[in-house]
Amino acid sequence: MSSKELEYIIDSISNEDLLMKQCAVAATSTSNQALVNIYQQAISQHQQHIETLIHTIQQHQQLAPSQPQG
């Protein structure tokens, strides 16, 4: 994984986290239960995306050599 790809994944994690927080704020600012449910589903989806992205980084770390190749 190149450093550019790693930066992209890290940016994606930040974006997913921001979207999750925005959904949480929106869910607390409405009394419409249908909307609350939709926001909660979106929060869950964003959390799953974050976990997938983190898992991708972890998989790459396991495959990457631990010693510099020389």
GROMACS .gro file of N, CA and C in nm:
model
  210
    1MET      N    1   0.086  -0.117   0.000
    1MET     CA    2   0.000   0.000   0.000
    1MET      C    3   0.091   0.123   0.000
    2SER      N    4   0.067   0.211  -0.093
    2SER     CA    5   0.149   0.331  -0.102
    2SER      C    6   0.107   0.431   0.006
    3SER      N    7   0.193   0.528   0.030
    3SER     CA    8   0.160   0.630   0.130
    3SER      C    9   0.038   0.711   0.085
    4LYS      N   10   0.023   0.729  -0.043
    4LYS     CA   11  -0.093   0.801  -0.097
    4LYS      C   12  -0.222   0.724  -0.067
    5GLU      N   13  -0.217   0.593  -0.086
    5GLU     CA   14  -0.334   0.509  -0.057
    5GLU      C   15  -0.366   0.510   0.092
    6LEU      N   16  -0.264   0.505   0.175
    6LEU     CA   17  -0.284   0.510   0.320
    6LEU      C   18  -0.346   0.643   0.361
    7GLU      N   19  -0.298   0.752   0.303
    7GLU     CA   20  -0.357   0.884   0.332
    7GLU      C   21  -0.504   0.888   0.291
    8TYR      N   22  -0.536   0.827   0.178
    8TYR     CA   23  -0.674   0.824   0.130
    8TYR      C   24  -0.763   0.748   0.229
    9ILE      N   25  -0.714   0.637   0.279
    9ILE     CA   26  -0.792   0.557   0.375
    9ILE      C   27  -0.811   0.635   0.505
   10ILE      N   28  -0.706   0.701   0.551
   10ILE     CA   29  -0.716   0.780   0.674
   10ILE      C   30  -0.816   0.894   0.655
   11ASP      N   31  -0.812   0.960   0.541
   11ASP     CA   32  -0.910   1.066   0.512
   11ASP      C   33  -1.052   1.008   0.509
   12SER      N   34  -1.066   0.890   0.453
   12SER     CA   35  -1.198   0.826   0.447
   12SER      C   36  -1.250   0.794   0.587
   13ILE      N   37  -1.161   0.749   0.675
   13ILE     CA   38  -1.201   0.722   0.814
   13ILE      C   39  -1.248   0.852   0.880
   14SER      N   40  -1.175   0.960   0.859
   14SER     CA   41  -1.214   1.090   0.916
   14SER      C   42  -1.350   1.135   0.862
   15ASN      N   43  -1.370   1.116   0.732
   15ASN     CA   44  -1.498   1.155   0.672
   15ASN      C   45  -1.613   1.071   0.727
   16GLU      N   46  -1.593   0.942   0.740
   16GLU     CA   47  -1.697   0.855   0.796
   16GLU      C   48  -1.728   0.894   0.940
   17ASP      N   49  -1.625   0.928   1.017
   17ASP     CA   50  -1.645   0.969   1.155
   17ASP      C   51  -1.726   1.098   1.161
   18LEU      N   52  -1.695   1.193   1.073
   18LEU     CA   53  -1.770   1.319   1.069
   18LEU      C   54  -1.917   1.293   1.033
   19LEU      N   55  -1.940   1.210   0.933
   19LEU     CA   56  -2.078   1.179   0.894
   19LEU      C   57  -2.153   1.110   1.008
   20MET      N   58  -2.085   1.023   1.079
   20MET     CA   59  -2.147   0.954   1.192
   20MET      C   60  -2.188   1.056   1.299
   21LYS      N   61  -2.100   1.150   1.328
   21LYS     CA   62  -2.131   1.252   1.429
   21LYS      C   63  -2.246   1.343   1.384
   22GLN      N   64  -2.248   1.377   1.256
   22GLN     CA   65  -2.356   1.460   1.204
   22GLN      C   66  -2.490   1.389   1.213
   23CYS      N   67  -2.490   1.261   1.186
   23CYS     CA   68  -2.614   1.182   1.198
   23CYS      C   69  -2.660   1.176   1.344
   24ALA      N   70  -2.565   1.164   1.436
   24ALA     CA   71  -2.599   1.159   1.578
   24ALA      C   72  -2.662   1.290   1.623
   25VAL      N   73  -2.607   1.401   1.577
   25VAL     CA   74  -2.664   1.532   1.611
   25VAL      C   75  -2.804   1.545   1.552
   26ALA      N   76  -2.819   1.504   1.427
   26ALA     CA   77  -2.950   1.513   1.362
   26ALA      C   78  -3.053   1.425   1.433
   27ALA      N   79  -3.010   1.307   1.479
   27ALA     CA   80  -3.102   1.216   1.547
   27ALA      C   81  -3.151   1.275   1.679
   28THR      N   82  -3.066   1.351   1.746
   28THR     CA   83  -3.106   1.410   1.874
   28THR      C   84  -3.187   1.538   1.856
   29SER      N   85  -3.187   1.591   1.733
   29SER     CA   86  -3.256   1.719   1.712
   29SER      C   87  -3.396   1.703   1.651
   30THR      N   88  -3.441   1.579   1.640
   30THR     CA   89  -3.575   1.557   1.584
   30THR      C   90  -3.657   1.471   1.680
   31SER      N   91  -3.786   1.492   1.676
   31SER     CA   92  -3.875   1.408   1.757
   31SER      C   93  -3.947   1.304   1.671
   32ASN      N   94  -3.920   1.307   1.541
   32ASN     CA   95  -3.980   1.212   1.448
   32ASN      C   96  -3.906   1.078   1.459
   33GLN      N   97  -3.974   0.977   1.513
   33GLN     CA   98  -3.909   0.848   1.538
   33GLN      C   99  -3.861   0.781   1.410
   34ALA      N  100  -3.933   0.801   1.301
   34ALA     CA  101  -3.891   0.742   1.173
   34ALA      C  102  -3.755   0.800   1.131
   35LEU      N  103  -3.739   0.930   1.148
   35LEU     CA  104  -3.611   0.993   1.115
   35LEU      C  105  -3.500   0.947   1.210
   36VAL      N  106  -3.533   0.935   1.337
   36VAL     CA  107  -3.435   0.887   1.434
   36VAL      C  108  -3.385   0.748   1.392
   37ASN      N  109  -3.478   0.662   1.352
   37ASN     CA  110  -3.440   0.528   1.308
   37ASN      C  111  -3.348   0.532   1.185
   38ILE      N  112  -3.380   0.619   1.090
   38ILE     CA  113  -3.297   0.633   0.970
   38ILE      C  114  -3.157   0.681   1.007
   39TYR      N  115  -3.150   0.781   1.095
   39TYR     CA  116  -3.019   0.832   1.138
   39TYR      C  117  -2.941   0.724   1.212
   40GLN      N  118  -3.007   0.645   1.294
   40GLN     CA  119  -2.938   0.539   1.366
   40GLN      C  120  -2.885   0.432   1.270
   41GLN      N  121  -2.961   0.402   1.166
   41GLN     CA  122  -2.913   0.308   1.064
   41GLN      C  123  -2.791   0.364   0.992
   42ALA      N  124  -2.795   0.493   0.962
   42ALA     CA  125  -2.682   0.557   0.895
   42ALA      C  126  -2.559   0.556   0.985
   43ILE      N  127  -2.578   0.582   1.114
   43ILE     CA  128  -2.467   0.577   1.209
   43ILE      C  129  -2.404   0.438   1.208
   44SER      N  130  -2.487   0.336   1.209
   44SER     CA  131  -2.438   0.198   1.207
   44SER      C  132  -2.360   0.169   1.079
   45GLN      N  133  -2.409   0.217   0.967
   45GLN     CA  134  -2.340   0.195   0.840
   45GLN      C  135  -2.204   0.266   0.838
   46HIS      N  136  -2.200   0.390   0.888
   46HIS     CA  137  -2.073   0.462   0.892
   46HIS      C  138  -1.974   0.393   0.984
   47GLN      N  139  -2.023   0.339   1.096
   47GLN     CA  140  -1.936   0.266   1.188
   47GLN      C  141  -1.881   0.141   1.120
   48GLN      N  142  -1.964   0.073   1.044
   48GLN     CA  143  -1.917  -0.045   0.970
   48GLN      C  144  -1.812  -0.007   0.866
   49HIS      N  145  -1.831   0.106   0.800
   49HIS     CA  146  -1.732   0.152   0.703
   49HIS      C  147  -1.599   0.180   0.771
   50ILE      N  148  -1.604   0.244   0.888
   50ILE     CA  149  -1.482   0.273   0.963
   50ILE      C  150  -1.412   0.143   0.999
   51GLU      N  151  -1.486   0.047   1.048
   51GLU     CA  152  -1.427  -0.082   1.086
   51GLU      C  153  -1.365  -0.152   0.966
   52THR      N  154  -1.430  -0.145   0.851
   52THR     CA  155  -1.375  -0.205   0.729
   52THR      C  156  -1.245  -0.137   0.688
   53LEU      N  157  -1.242  -0.006   0.695
   53LEU     CA  158  -1.121   0.068   0.658
   53LEU      C  159  -1.006   0.037   0.755
   54ILE      N  160  -1.036   0.031   0.883
   54ILE     CA  161  -0.933  -0.002   0.982
   54ILE      C  162  -0.883  -0.144   0.959
   55HIS      N  163  -0.974  -0.236   0.930
   55HIS     CA  164  -0.936  -0.374   0.904
   55HIS      C  165  -0.844  -0.382   0.782
   56THR      N  166  -0.871  -0.301   0.681
   56THR     CA  167  -0.787  -0.298   0.561
   56THR      C  168  -0.645  -0.256   0.596
   57ILE      N  169  -0.633  -0.154   0.679
   57ILE     CA  170  -0.500  -0.108   0.722
   57ILE      C  171  -0.430  -0.218   0.802
   58GLN      N  172  -0.503  -0.281   0.892
   58GLN     CA  173  -0.444  -0.388   0.974
   58GLN      C  174  -0.397  -0.505   0.888
   59GLN      N  175  -0.475  -0.542   0.789
   59GLN     CA  176  -0.435  -0.650   0.700
   59GLN      C  177  -0.306  -0.615   0.627
   60HIS      N  178  -0.297  -0.492   0.583
   60HIS     CA  179  -0.176  -0.449   0.512
   60HIS      C  180  -0.056  -0.454   0.604
   61GLN      N  181  -0.072  -0.413   0.729
   61GLN     CA  182   0.039  -0.415   0.823
   61GLN      C  183   0.089  -0.557   0.844
   62GLN      N  184  -0.003  -0.654   0.846
   62GLN     CA  185   0.035  -0.793   0.866
   62GLN      C  186   0.111  -0.848   0.745
   63LEU      N  187   0.081  -0.796   0.627
   63LEU     CA  188   0.146  -0.844   0.505
   63LEU      C  189   0.277  -0.771   0.478
   64ALA      N  190   0.291  -0.651   0.532
   64ALA     CA  191   0.411  -0.571   0.506
   64ALA      C  192   0.531  -0.631   0.580
   65PRO      N  193   0.648  -0.625   0.520
   65PRO     CA  194   0.767  -0.675   0.588
   65PRO      C  195   0.797  -0.590   0.712
   66SER      N  196   0.841  -0.656   0.820
   66SER     CA  197   0.870  -0.582   0.943
   66SER      C  198   1.010  -0.522   0.940
   67GLN      N  199   1.098  -0.571   0.854
   67GLN     CA  200   1.233  -0.518   0.841
   67GLN      C  201   1.247  -0.452   0.703
   68PRO      N  202   1.319  -0.343   0.696
   68PRO     CA  203   1.343  -0.283   0.564
   68PRO      C  204   1.418  -0.381   0.475
   69GLN      N  205   1.376  -0.386   0.350
   69GLN     CA  206   1.440  -0.477   0.255
   69GLN      C  207   1.567  -0.413   0.204
   70GLY      N  208   1.675  -0.489   0.199
   70GLY     CA  209   1.801  -0.428   0.157
   70GLY      C  210   1.880  -0.505   0.063
   0.00000   0.00000   0.00000
